[in-house]
Short mmCIF file of C-alpha atoms in Angstrom, two decimals:
data_model
loop_
_atom_site.label_atom_id
_atom_site.label_comp_id
_atom_site.label_asym_id
_atom_site.label_seq_id
_atom_site.Cartn_x
_atom_site.Cartn_y
_atom_site.Cartn_z
CA UNK K 1290 -19.10 -41.03 -56.20
CA UNK K 1291 -20.67 -44.46 -57.74
CA UNK K 1292 -20.17 -47.81 -56.14
CA UNK K 1293 -19.10 -49.50 -58.99
CA UNK K 1294 -16.06 -47.53 -61.00
CA UNK K 1295 -15.97 -47.20 -64.88
CA UNK K 1296 -13.71 -45.30 -66.54
CA UNK K 1297 -15.54 -41.90 -67.69
CA UNK K 1298 -14.54 -42.34 -71.56
CA UNK K 1299 -13.41 -44.84 -73.89
CA UNK K 1300 -12.63 -44.25 -77.64
CA UNK K 1301 -11.77 -46.31 -80.76
CA UNK K 1302 -11.64 -46.27 -84.72
CA UNK K 1303 -14.53 -48.03 -86.69
CA UNK K 1304 -13.70 -51.70 -86.81
CA UNK K 1305 -11.44 -51.87 -83.46
CA UNK K 1306 -12.05 -53.34 -80.41
CA UNK K 1307 -12.63 -51.54 -77.05
CA UNK K 1308 -12.95 -52.80 -73.63
CA UNK K 1309 -14.98 -51.07 -70.63
CA UNK K 1310 -14.10 -52.05 -67.29
CA UNK K 1311 -16.20 -52.04 -64.08
CA UNK K 1312 -14.75 -52.41 -60.78
CA UNK K 1313 -16.65 -53.11 -57.46
CA UNK K 1314 -15.82 -54.60 -54.26
CA UNK K 1315 -16.56 -57.44 -51.55
CA UNK K 1316 -19.98 -56.16 -50.81
CA UNK K 1317 -21.31 -56.50 -54.65
CA UNK K 1318 -19.21 -58.13 -57.63
CA UNK K 1319 -16.72 -59.70 -55.49
CA UNK K 1320 -19.31 -61.45 -53.27
CA UNK K 1321 -20.39 -63.14 -56.23
CA UNK K 1322 -23.35 -60.75 -57.77
CA UNK K 1323 -23.59 -60.91 -61.06
CA UNK K 1324 -23.13 -57.81 -63.46
CA UNK K 1325 -25.34 -56.58 -66.11
CA UNK K 1326 -24.64 -53.96 -68.73
CA UNK K 1327 -27.17 -51.18 -70.14
CA UNK K 1328 -26.25 -49.16 -73.64
CA UNK K 1329 -27.83 -45.54 -73.55
CA UNK K 1330 -28.19 -44.06 -76.96
CA UNK K 1331 -27.79 -40.27 -76.82
CA UNK K 1332 -31.33 -38.81 -75.98
CA UNK K 1333 -32.72 -42.52 -75.17
CA UNK K 1334 -33.67 -44.49 -72.50
CA UNK K 1335 -31.25 -47.32 -71.60
CA UNK K 1336 -31.62 -51.07 -73.01
CA UNK K 1337 -30.49 -54.07 -71.82
CA UNK K 1338 -27.22 -55.12 -73.71
CA UNK K 1339 -25.68 -57.89 -71.49
CA UNK K 1340 -27.15 -59.84 -68.47
CA UNK K 1341 -25.89 -62.55 -65.98
CA UNK K 1342 -22.16 -61.15 -66.50
CA UNK K 1343 -21.87 -62.56 -70.46
CA UNK K 1344 -25.51 -63.36 -71.59
CA UNK K 1345 -26.55 -61.19 -74.86
CA UNK K 1346 -30.51 -60.55 -75.11
CA UNK K 1347 -32.03 -61.53 -78.46
CA UNK K 1348 -31.10 -58.94 -80.93
CA UNK K 1349 -28.15 -57.57 -79.52
CA UNK K 1350 -24.77 -58.16 -81.93
CA UNK K 1351 -22.53 -60.92 -81.13
CA UNK K 1352 -19.57 -57.94 -81.12
CA UNK K 1353 -20.98 -57.18 -77.61
CA UNK K 1354 -19.53 -59.57 -74.95
CA UNK K 1355 -19.38 -59.29 -70.91
CA UNK K 1356 -17.06 -61.13 -68.88
CA UNK K 1357 -16.53 -61.21 -65.06
CA UNK K 1358 -13.53 -62.06 -62.56
CA UNK K 1359 -13.15 -61.64 -58.88
CA UNK K 1360 -14.41 -58.06 -58.27
CA UNK K 1361 -14.56 -56.71 -61.80
CA UNK K 1362 -16.56 -57.17 -64.80
CA UNK K 1363 -15.98 -56.17 -68.07
CA UNK K 1364 -17.80 -55.27 -71.68
CA UNK K 1365 -15.91 -55.58 -75.04
CA UNK K 1366 -17.25 -54.45 -78.44
CA UNK K 1367 -15.72 -55.55 -81.39
CA UNK K 1368 -15.89 -54.36 -84.84
CA UNK K 1369 -16.62 -51.06 -83.81
CA UNK K 1370 -19.48 -48.98 -86.01
CA UNK K 1371 -20.48 -45.79 -85.57
CA UNK K 1372 -23.80 -46.64 -84.26
CA UNK K 1373 -21.97 -47.72 -81.09
CA UNK K 1374 -21.49 -44.47 -79.87
CA UNK K 1375 -23.44 -44.35 -76.74
CA UNK K 1376 -23.06 -44.62 -72.72
CA UNK K 1377 -22.33 -47.56 -71.15
CA UNK K 1378 -23.37 -48.51 -67.72
CA UNK K 1379 -22.55 -51.59 -65.45
CA UNK K 1380 -24.90 -52.89 -62.71
CA UNK K 1381 -25.44 -55.14 -59.93
CA UNK K 1382 -26.24 -55.63 -56.35
CA UNK K 1383 -24.61 -54.57 -53.24
CA UNK K 1384 -25.63 -56.41 -49.92
CA UNK K 1385 -24.28 -53.59 -47.60
CA UNK K 1386 -25.99 -51.27 -48.93
CA UNK K 1387 -29.06 -53.97 -49.74
CA UNK K 1388 -29.81 -52.50 -53.13
CA UNK K 1389 -29.08 -52.09 -56.78
CA UNK K 1390 -26.07 -50.14 -57.97
CA UNK K 1391 -24.88 -49.02 -61.05
CA UNK K 1392 -21.33 -47.67 -62.31
CA UNK K 1393 -21.01 -44.18 -63.29
CA UNK K 1394 -21.48 -44.82 -66.95
CA UNK K 1395 -18.58 -44.92 -69.84
CA UNK K 1396 -18.91 -42.87 -72.86
CA UNK K 1397 -17.77 -44.28 -76.11
CA UNK K 1398 -16.86 -42.09 -78.80
CA UNK K 1399 -16.25 -44.19 -82.07
CA UNK K 1400 -13.43 -41.66 -84.17
CA UNK P 434 -45.00 -56.43 -77.36
CA UNK P 435 -43.91 -55.50 -73.89
CA UNK P 436 -44.17 -51.85 -73.05
CA UNK P 437 -43.76 -49.57 -69.81
CA UNK P 438 -44.94 -45.96 -70.16
CA UNK P 439 -44.24 -43.33 -67.53
CA UNK P 440 -46.55 -40.17 -66.92
CA UNK P 441 -47.07 -37.60 -64.08
CA UNK P 442 -43.90 -35.59 -64.38
CA UNK P 443 -43.75 -32.06 -64.29
CA UNK P 444 -42.25 -28.99 -62.34
CA UNK P 445 -42.84 -29.03 -58.41
CA UNK P 446 -41.42 -26.80 -55.79
CA UNK P 447 -39.23 -28.11 -53.20
CA UNK P 448 -41.20 -29.75 -50.34
CA UNK P 449 -43.88 -30.35 -52.64
CA UNK P 450 -45.15 -34.06 -53.67
CA UNK P 451 -45.67 -35.86 -56.89
CA UNK P 452 -46.98 -39.15 -58.04
CA UNK P 453 -45.75 -40.75 -60.91
CA UNK P 454 -47.62 -43.80 -62.61
CA UNK P 455 -45.90 -46.87 -64.73
CA UNK P 456 -48.22 -48.37 -67.10
CA UNK P 457 -47.46 -51.46 -68.76
CA UNK P 458 -48.47 -54.14 -71.25
CA UNK P 459 -47.76 -56.95 -73.40
CA UNK P 460 -46.86 -58.63 -70.30
CA UNK P 461 -48.56 -60.43 -67.24
CA UNK P 462 -48.10 -57.48 -64.65
CA UNK P 463 -48.56 -59.17 -61.67
CA UNK P 464 -46.05 -61.84 -62.53
CA UNK P 465 -43.02 -59.24 -62.27
CA UNK P 466 -41.23 -57.10 -59.85
CA UNK P 467 -40.79 -53.34 -61.15
CA UNK P 468 -37.73 -50.96 -60.21
CA UNK P 469 -37.66 -47.22 -60.83
CA UNK P 470 -34.44 -45.77 -62.08
CA UNK P 471 -33.64 -42.03 -62.05
CA UNK P 472 -31.17 -40.11 -64.52
CA UNK P 473 -30.44 -36.30 -63.20
CA UNK P 474 -29.67 -34.33 -66.11
CA UNK P 475 -26.02 -34.95 -67.49
CA UNK P 476 -25.59 -37.61 -64.89
CA UNK P 477 -25.59 -41.17 -64.62
CA UNK P 478 -28.20 -43.92 -63.38
CA UNK P 479 -29.20 -44.13 -59.81
CA UNK P 480 -31.68 -46.80 -58.67
CA UNK P 481 -34.42 -45.34 -56.86
CA UNK P 482 -36.69 -48.97 -55.27
CA UNK P 483 -38.08 -51.58 -56.62
CA UNK P 484 -41.77 -53.30 -55.55
CA UNK P 485 -42.00 -57.25 -55.95
CA UNK P 486 -44.46 -59.50 -57.24
CA UNK P 487 -47.64 -60.47 -54.76
CA UNK P 488 -45.98 -63.90 -55.37
CA UNK P 489 -42.96 -62.57 -53.51
CA UNK P 490 -44.96 -60.27 -50.63
CA UNK P 491 -45.38 -57.11 -52.88
CA UNK P 492 -42.88 -55.40 -50.81
CA UNK P 493 -41.15 -52.33 -51.72
CA UNK P 494 -37.24 -51.62 -51.19
CA UNK P 495 -35.43 -47.95 -51.38
CA UNK P 496 -32.44 -46.48 -52.12
CA UNK P 497 -30.94 -44.40 -49.05
CA UNK P 498 -31.52 -41.25 -50.89
CA UNK P 499 -35.30 -41.57 -50.78
CA UNK P 500 -36.21 -43.93 -47.68
CA UNK P 501 -38.97 -42.35 -45.97
CA UNK P 502 -39.79 -39.74 -48.48
CA UNK P 503 -40.75 -41.96 -51.81
CA UNK P 504 -43.15 -44.75 -51.49
CA UNK P 505 -43.79 -47.59 -54.22
CA UNK P 506 -47.11 -49.34 -55.10
CA UNK P 507 -48.75 -51.25 -57.38
CA UNK P 508 -52.45 -52.25 -58.48
CA UNK P 509 -52.29 -55.07 -60.50
CA UNK P 510 -55.79 -55.09 -61.86
CA UNK P 511 -54.95 -52.09 -63.71
CA UNK P 512 -51.45 -52.89 -64.75
CA UNK P 513 -50.25 -49.93 -63.07
CA UNK P 514 -47.28 -49.12 -60.78
CA UNK P 515 -46.58 -45.99 -58.77
CA UNK P 516 -44.07 -43.62 -57.31
CA UNK P 517 -45.10 -41.17 -54.52
CA UNK P 518 -42.54 -38.63 -54.10
CA UNK P 519 -42.71 -36.46 -51.08
CA UNK P 520 -40.96 -33.77 -49.57
CA UNK P 521 -39.09 -33.19 -53.01
CA UNK P 522 -35.62 -31.87 -53.15
CA UNK P 523 -34.14 -30.23 -55.77
CA UNK P 524 -31.73 -32.92 -56.11
CA UNK P 525 -34.64 -35.28 -57.39
CA UNK P 526 -34.52 -33.26 -60.37
CA UNK P 527 -34.25 -35.98 -63.39
CA UNK P 528 -35.57 -38.19 -65.55
CA UNK P 529 -37.80 -41.45 -63.83
CA UNK P 530 -37.49 -44.32 -65.45
CA UNK P 531 -40.02 -47.46 -64.70
CA UNK P 532 -38.19 -50.86 -65.62
CA UNK P 533 -39.43 -54.42 -65.63
CA UNK P 534 -37.41 -56.06 -63.10
CA UNK P 535 -36.32 -59.66 -62.84
CA UNK P 536 -34.59 -61.37 -60.60
CA UNK P 537 -32.57 -64.94 -59.89
CA UNK P 538 -30.94 -65.66 -56.70
CA UNK P 539 -30.73 -61.81 -55.30
CA UNK P 540 -29.52 -60.61 -58.66
CA UNK P 541 -31.91 -57.88 -59.95
CA UNK P 542 -31.84 -56.61 -63.76
CA UNK P 543 -34.08 -54.63 -66.03
CA UNK P 544 -34.88 -56.16 -69.15
CA UNK P 545 -37.37 -53.52 -70.27
CA UNK P 546 -37.64 -49.99 -69.87
CA UNK P 547 -40.06 -46.87 -70.49
CA UNK P 548 -38.97 -43.68 -72.06
CA UNK P 549 -38.88 -41.63 -68.56
CA UNK P 550 -40.83 -38.70 -67.44
CA UNK P 551 -38.91 -35.51 -66.40
CA UNK P 552 -39.13 -34.39 -62.80
CA UNK P 553 -38.06 -30.92 -61.86
CA UNK P 554 -37.86 -29.57 -58.45
CA UNK P 555 -37.50 -25.96 -58.32
CA UNK P 556 -38.96 -22.62 -56.77
#
């Protein structure tokens, strides 16, 4: 059971928009800690996708965006492409656990 | 170009020890915190622990699941970090990733990841 809750899977057709939620609690996201997102393509290492809730590292397309509100965060992907098929993880910090916490991951399928 | 490379994985029996190495290049190693993150087969990501830069004390912090069994250290002169794993359990079987860590206001995130090294704990 992950501290941050994500849907196990989401799907969408090419060109569509999908969102992935990340729900935390008052000891992590709700306490004001930022949320970061990672993309893990099949068989590869995770890659930083979004940092500090809504910032994109250089090279990440603007089709990817993030937001945070209250005890939750979300990742939105617009103009879905086949290459976006991957696992997506949210990450934050939890003060009651005194450590970094990840969501359980969401598998995105492009139909 | 920033690179992080893990090594030292392999098959080990329960109760035994193993040491992983993380060799970095392309940045001033001593200026950065580092974290280890693992991923069990078919499962999600789990933070293992971190080591701060000497500027911030060089101290290590650990997840509850490994505290007391795992130790993280660093040798800035060699740009290498280590994960010493003792009293290994079957549930420690995972790919172990070394990551470069950035931190602002107690929020950590990982901007560069290695390819990982597989540790299999089995008799």
